[in-house]
Coordinates of C-alpha atoms in Angstrom, one line a residue:
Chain G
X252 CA 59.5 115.7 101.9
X253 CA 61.9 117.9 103.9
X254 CA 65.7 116.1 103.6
X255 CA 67.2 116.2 107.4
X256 CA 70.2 119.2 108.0
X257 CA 72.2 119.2 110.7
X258 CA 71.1 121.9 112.8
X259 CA 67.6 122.3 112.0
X260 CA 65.1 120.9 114.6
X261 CA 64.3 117.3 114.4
X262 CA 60.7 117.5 113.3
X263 CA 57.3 117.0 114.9
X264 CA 55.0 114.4 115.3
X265 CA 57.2 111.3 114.5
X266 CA 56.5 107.9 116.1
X267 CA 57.8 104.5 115.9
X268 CA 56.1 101.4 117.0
X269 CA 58.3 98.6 119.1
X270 CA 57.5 95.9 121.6
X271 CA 59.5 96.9 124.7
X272 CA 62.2 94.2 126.4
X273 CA 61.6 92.1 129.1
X274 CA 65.2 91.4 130.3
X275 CA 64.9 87.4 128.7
X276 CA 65.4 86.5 125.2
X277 CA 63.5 83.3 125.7
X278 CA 59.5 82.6 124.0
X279 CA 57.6 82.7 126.9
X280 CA 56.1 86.0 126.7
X281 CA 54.8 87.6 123.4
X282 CA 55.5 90.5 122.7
X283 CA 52.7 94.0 122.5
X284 CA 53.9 96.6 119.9
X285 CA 53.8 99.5 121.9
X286 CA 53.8 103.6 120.6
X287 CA 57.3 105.5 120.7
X288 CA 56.5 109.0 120.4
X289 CA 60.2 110.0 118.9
X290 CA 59.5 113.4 118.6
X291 CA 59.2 113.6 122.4
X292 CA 62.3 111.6 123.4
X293 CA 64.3 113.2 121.2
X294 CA 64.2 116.3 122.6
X295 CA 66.1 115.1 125.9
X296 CA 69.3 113.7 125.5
X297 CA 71.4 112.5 122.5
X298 CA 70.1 109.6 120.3
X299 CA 72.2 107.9 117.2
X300 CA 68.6 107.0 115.2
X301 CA 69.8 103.9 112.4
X302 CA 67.6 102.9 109.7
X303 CA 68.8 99.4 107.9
X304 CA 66.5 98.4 104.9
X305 CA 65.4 95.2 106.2
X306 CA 65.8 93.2 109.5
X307 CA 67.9 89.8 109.1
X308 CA 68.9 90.9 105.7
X309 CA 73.1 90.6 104.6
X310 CA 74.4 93.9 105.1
X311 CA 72.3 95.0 108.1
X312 CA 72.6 92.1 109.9
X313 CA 76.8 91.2 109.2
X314 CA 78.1 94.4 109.1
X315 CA 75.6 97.5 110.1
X316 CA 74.2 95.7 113.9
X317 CA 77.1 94.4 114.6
X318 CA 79.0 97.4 114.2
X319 CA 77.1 99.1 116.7
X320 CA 76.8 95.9 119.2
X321 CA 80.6 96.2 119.8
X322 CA 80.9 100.1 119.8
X323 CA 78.3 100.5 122.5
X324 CA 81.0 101.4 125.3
X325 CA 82.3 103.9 123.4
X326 CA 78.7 105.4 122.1
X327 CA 77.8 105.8 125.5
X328 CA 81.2 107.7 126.3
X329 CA 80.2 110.4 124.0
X330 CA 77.0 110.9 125.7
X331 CA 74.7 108.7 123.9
X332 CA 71.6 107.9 125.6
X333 CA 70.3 106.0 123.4
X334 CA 70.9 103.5 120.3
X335 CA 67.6 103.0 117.7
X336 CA 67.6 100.5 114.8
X337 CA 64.7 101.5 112.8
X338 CA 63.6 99.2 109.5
X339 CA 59.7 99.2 107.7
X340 CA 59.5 95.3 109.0
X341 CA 56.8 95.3 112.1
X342 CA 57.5 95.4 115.8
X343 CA 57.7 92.1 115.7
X344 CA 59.9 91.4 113.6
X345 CA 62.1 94.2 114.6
X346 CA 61.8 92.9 118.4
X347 CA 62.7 89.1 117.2
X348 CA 66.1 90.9 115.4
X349 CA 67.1 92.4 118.6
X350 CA 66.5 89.1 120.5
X351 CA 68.6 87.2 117.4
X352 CA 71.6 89.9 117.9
X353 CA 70.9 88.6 122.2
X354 CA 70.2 91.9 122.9
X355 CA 67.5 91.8 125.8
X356 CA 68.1 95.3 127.3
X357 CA 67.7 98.6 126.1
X358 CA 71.1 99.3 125.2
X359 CA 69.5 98.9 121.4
X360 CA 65.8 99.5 120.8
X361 CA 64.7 98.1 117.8
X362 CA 61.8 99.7 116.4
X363 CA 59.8 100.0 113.1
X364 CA 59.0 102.9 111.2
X365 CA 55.7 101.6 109.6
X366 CA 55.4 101.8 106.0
X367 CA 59.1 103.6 105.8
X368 CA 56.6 106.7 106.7
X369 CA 59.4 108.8 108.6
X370 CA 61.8 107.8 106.0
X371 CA 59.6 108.7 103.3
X372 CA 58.8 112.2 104.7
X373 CA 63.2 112.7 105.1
X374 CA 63.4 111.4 101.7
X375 CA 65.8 108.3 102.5
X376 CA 63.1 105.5 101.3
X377 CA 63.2 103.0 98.3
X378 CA 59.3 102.0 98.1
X379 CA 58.6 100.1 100.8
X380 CA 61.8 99.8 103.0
X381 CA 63.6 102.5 104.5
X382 CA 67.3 103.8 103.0
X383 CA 70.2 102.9 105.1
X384 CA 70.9 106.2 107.4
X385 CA 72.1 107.5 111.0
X386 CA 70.9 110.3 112.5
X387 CA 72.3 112.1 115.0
X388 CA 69.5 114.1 117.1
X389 CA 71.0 116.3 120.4
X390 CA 68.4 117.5 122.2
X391 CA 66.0 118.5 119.8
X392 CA 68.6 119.6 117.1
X393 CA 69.5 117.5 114.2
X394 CA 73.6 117.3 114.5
X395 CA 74.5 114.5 111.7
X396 CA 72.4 113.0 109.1
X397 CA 73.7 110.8 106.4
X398 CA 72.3 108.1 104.6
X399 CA 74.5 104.9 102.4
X400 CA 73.6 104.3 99.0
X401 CA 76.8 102.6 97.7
X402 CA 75.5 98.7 98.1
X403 CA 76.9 97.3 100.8
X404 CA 78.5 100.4 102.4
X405 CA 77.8 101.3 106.0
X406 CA 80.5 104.2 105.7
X407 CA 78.2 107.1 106.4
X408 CA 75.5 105.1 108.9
X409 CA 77.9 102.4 110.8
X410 CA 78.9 102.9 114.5
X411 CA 82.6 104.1 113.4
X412 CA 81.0 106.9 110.6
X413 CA 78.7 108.3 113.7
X414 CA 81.5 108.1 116.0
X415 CA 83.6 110.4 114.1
X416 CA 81.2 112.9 114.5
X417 CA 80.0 112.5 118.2
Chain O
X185 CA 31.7 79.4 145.1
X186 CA 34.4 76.7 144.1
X187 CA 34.2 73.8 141.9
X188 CA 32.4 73.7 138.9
X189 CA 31.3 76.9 136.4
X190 CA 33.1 79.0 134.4
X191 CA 35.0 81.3 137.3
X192 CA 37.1 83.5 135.5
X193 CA 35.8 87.1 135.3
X194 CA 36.0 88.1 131.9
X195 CA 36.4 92.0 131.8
X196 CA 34.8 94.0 128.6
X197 CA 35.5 97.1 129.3
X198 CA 37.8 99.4 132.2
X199 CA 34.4 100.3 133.4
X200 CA 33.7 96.5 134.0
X201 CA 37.9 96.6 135.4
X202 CA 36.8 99.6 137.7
X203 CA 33.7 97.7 139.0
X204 CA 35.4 94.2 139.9
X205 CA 38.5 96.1 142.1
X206 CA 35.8 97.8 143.7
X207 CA 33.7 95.3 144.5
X208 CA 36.8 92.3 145.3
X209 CA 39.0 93.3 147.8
X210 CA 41.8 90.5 146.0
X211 CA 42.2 90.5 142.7
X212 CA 44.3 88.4 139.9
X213 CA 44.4 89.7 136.4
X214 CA 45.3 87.7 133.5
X215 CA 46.1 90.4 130.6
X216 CA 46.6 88.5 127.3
X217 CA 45.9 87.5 123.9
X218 CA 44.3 85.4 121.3
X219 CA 47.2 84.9 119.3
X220 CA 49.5 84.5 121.8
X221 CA 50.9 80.8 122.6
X222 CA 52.3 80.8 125.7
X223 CA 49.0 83.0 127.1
X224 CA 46.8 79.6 125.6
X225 CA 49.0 77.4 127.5
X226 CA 49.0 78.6 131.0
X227 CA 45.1 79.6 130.3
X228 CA 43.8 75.9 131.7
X229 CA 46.0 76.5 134.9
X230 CA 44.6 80.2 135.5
X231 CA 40.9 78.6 135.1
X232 CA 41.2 75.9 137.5
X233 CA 43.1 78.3 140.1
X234 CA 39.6 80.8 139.6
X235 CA 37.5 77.7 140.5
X236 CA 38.8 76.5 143.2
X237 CA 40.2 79.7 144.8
X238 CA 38.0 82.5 144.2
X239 CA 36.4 84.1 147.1
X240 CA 33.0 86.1 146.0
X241 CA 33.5 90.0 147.4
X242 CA 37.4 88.5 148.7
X243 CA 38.9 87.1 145.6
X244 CA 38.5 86.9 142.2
X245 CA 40.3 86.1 138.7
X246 CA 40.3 88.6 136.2
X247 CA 40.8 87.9 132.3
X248 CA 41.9 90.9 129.7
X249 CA 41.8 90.4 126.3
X250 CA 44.2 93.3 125.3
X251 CA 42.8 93.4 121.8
X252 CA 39.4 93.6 122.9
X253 CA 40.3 96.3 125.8
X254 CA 43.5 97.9 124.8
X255 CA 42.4 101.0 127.1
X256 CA 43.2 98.8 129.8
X257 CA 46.6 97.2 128.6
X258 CA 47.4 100.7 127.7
X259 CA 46.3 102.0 131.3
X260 CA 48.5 99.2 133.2
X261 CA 51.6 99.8 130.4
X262 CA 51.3 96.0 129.3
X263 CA 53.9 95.0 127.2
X264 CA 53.9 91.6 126.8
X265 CA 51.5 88.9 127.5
X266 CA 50.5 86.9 129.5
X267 CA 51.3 90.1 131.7
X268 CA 49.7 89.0 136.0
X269 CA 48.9 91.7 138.0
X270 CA 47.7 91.8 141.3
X271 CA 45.4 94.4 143.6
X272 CA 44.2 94.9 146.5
X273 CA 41.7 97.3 147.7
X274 CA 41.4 99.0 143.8
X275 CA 45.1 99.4 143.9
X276 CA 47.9 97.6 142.2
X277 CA 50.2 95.9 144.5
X278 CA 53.4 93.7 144.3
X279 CA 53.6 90.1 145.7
X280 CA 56.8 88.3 147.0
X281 CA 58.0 91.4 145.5
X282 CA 56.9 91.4 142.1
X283 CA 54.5 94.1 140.8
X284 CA 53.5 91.7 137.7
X285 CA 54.6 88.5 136.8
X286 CA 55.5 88.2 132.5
X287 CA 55.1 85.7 130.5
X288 CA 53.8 81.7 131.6
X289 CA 56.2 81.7 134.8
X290 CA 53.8 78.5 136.4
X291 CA 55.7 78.4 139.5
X292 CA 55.8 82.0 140.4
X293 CA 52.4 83.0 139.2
X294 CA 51.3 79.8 142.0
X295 CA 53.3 81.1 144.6
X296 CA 51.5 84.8 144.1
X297 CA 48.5 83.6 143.9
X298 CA 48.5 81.1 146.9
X299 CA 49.8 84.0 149.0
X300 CA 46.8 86.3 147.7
X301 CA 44.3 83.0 148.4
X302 CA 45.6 83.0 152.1
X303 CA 45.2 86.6 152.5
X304 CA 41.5 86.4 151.3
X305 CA 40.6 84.0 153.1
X306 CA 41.9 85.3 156.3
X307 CA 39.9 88.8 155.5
X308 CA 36.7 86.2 154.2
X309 CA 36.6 84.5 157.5
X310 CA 37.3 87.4 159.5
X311 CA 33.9 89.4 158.1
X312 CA 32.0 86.0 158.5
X313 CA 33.2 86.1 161.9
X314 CA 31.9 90.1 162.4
X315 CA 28.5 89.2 160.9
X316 CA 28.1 85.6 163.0

């Protein structure tokens, strides 16, 4: 277990699974969980990277998503290129949150970390979810990195915490 | 060959994929999944298109289970199911402008196939016509 520093390299070998969108939020498709290889994409580009504990659950869902939903515009001022909700809930689930929240793009990808592996391995995991945590990863280099334990908080991990340090 | 029979080709492996695009110079494919509801809904309409449209060596309906053949649904990036896809002479090619069709879109999965059906046909007739 290796806790994430900002400048040290974001490490090897991480991958997420997630079913990508297809531009519609209706039920007439299903959805294929597909691999993310994060390790890759991270090394082009700057990615905020936001692990909630559980998909449709209080505080993710009323205050951490939606604090990012309406700071996308200025996210994407600072250079982000891309926006990743990660929780231990499946691809599927994970895809049906993004299409509850009407996001259909890829302005947020919504993606599971199976098992809270990742988050186990950073050290921001309680048993099976993951912690609640942004990370900010600029081409290859960890910048930010901070996690919320106070219940309920989203001080550290919401849109306006990460903003402050884009 | 129209009418009655089981006309769907159901593919086992990418080998069996490889064979059917070289073999067919038209062909459908149908990528989905058990499990998936709206793949199990349009499934009767795909079957009767096979049997009264397919066109032996011209035209043919393909079925991918992507559970049974993920090397395939991995090979064509399918991401969701039903996913259509369409080729022509081994190669995967968009019709009325559409490189696949996703999801149980009736209408425009017709329209796509009844513009490959005319196509085959006209290359069917015009090889009977060579050989005559």
């Amino acid at each position: 277990m290796a806790p994430l520093t900002p400048g040290s390299d974001f490490p090897q070998g991480v991958t997420f699974t997630y079913i990508a969108p297809t531009g519609s939020l209706d039920l007439t498709a299903c959805g294929l969980p597909i691999q993310y290889d994060a390790s890759k994409e991270f090394q082009t580009g700057k990615t905020v990277l936001v692990a909630v504990p559980g998909a449709f659950t209080p505080t993710c869902q009323e205050k951490h998503i939606t604090s990012y939903l309406a700071s996308l515009e200025q996210l994407r001022a600072k250079g982000v290129a891309r926006v990743i909700f990660i929780a231990s809930n499946d691809a599927f689930v994970m895809s049906a949150w993004g299409k509850a929240n009407g996001v259909k793009d890829e302005s947020i990808l919504f993606m599971s970390d199976p098992k809270a592996q990742f988050s186990h391995s950073i050290g921001w995991a309680n048993d099976d979810r993951t912690g609640r945590y942004a990370i900010v990863v600029d081409n290859g280099k960890v910048v930010y990195a901070a996690a919320d334990t106070v219940r309920g908080s989203i001080d550290n991990s919401g849109a306006a915490g990460v903003l402050a340090k884009l | 060959m129209g009418g009655s029979g089981e006309s769907v080709q159901h593919i086992t492996s990418p080998s069996d994929f490889d064979s059917l695009l070289s073999s067919t110079r038209y062909v459908v494919a149908d990528f989905y999944a058990d499990w998936c509801g709206p793949c199990r809904m349009i499934a009767p309409f795909y079957s009767q298109m096979a049997s009264n449209l397919s066109i032996p060596g011209f035209l043919a309906f393909a079925k991918v289970n992507v559970d049974s053949v993920g090397a395939l649904a991995a090979r064509y990036g399918v991401s969701a199911m039903p996913t259509f896809m369409f080729f022509k002479d081994g190669k995967q090619v968009a019709v009325n402008g559409n490189r696949i069709i996703q999801g149980a879109d009736k209408v425009s999965l017709e329209q796509a196939v009844a513009k490959m059906a005319r196509l085959a046909r006209e290359k069917a007739d015009a090889a009977a016509n060579e050989t005559a």
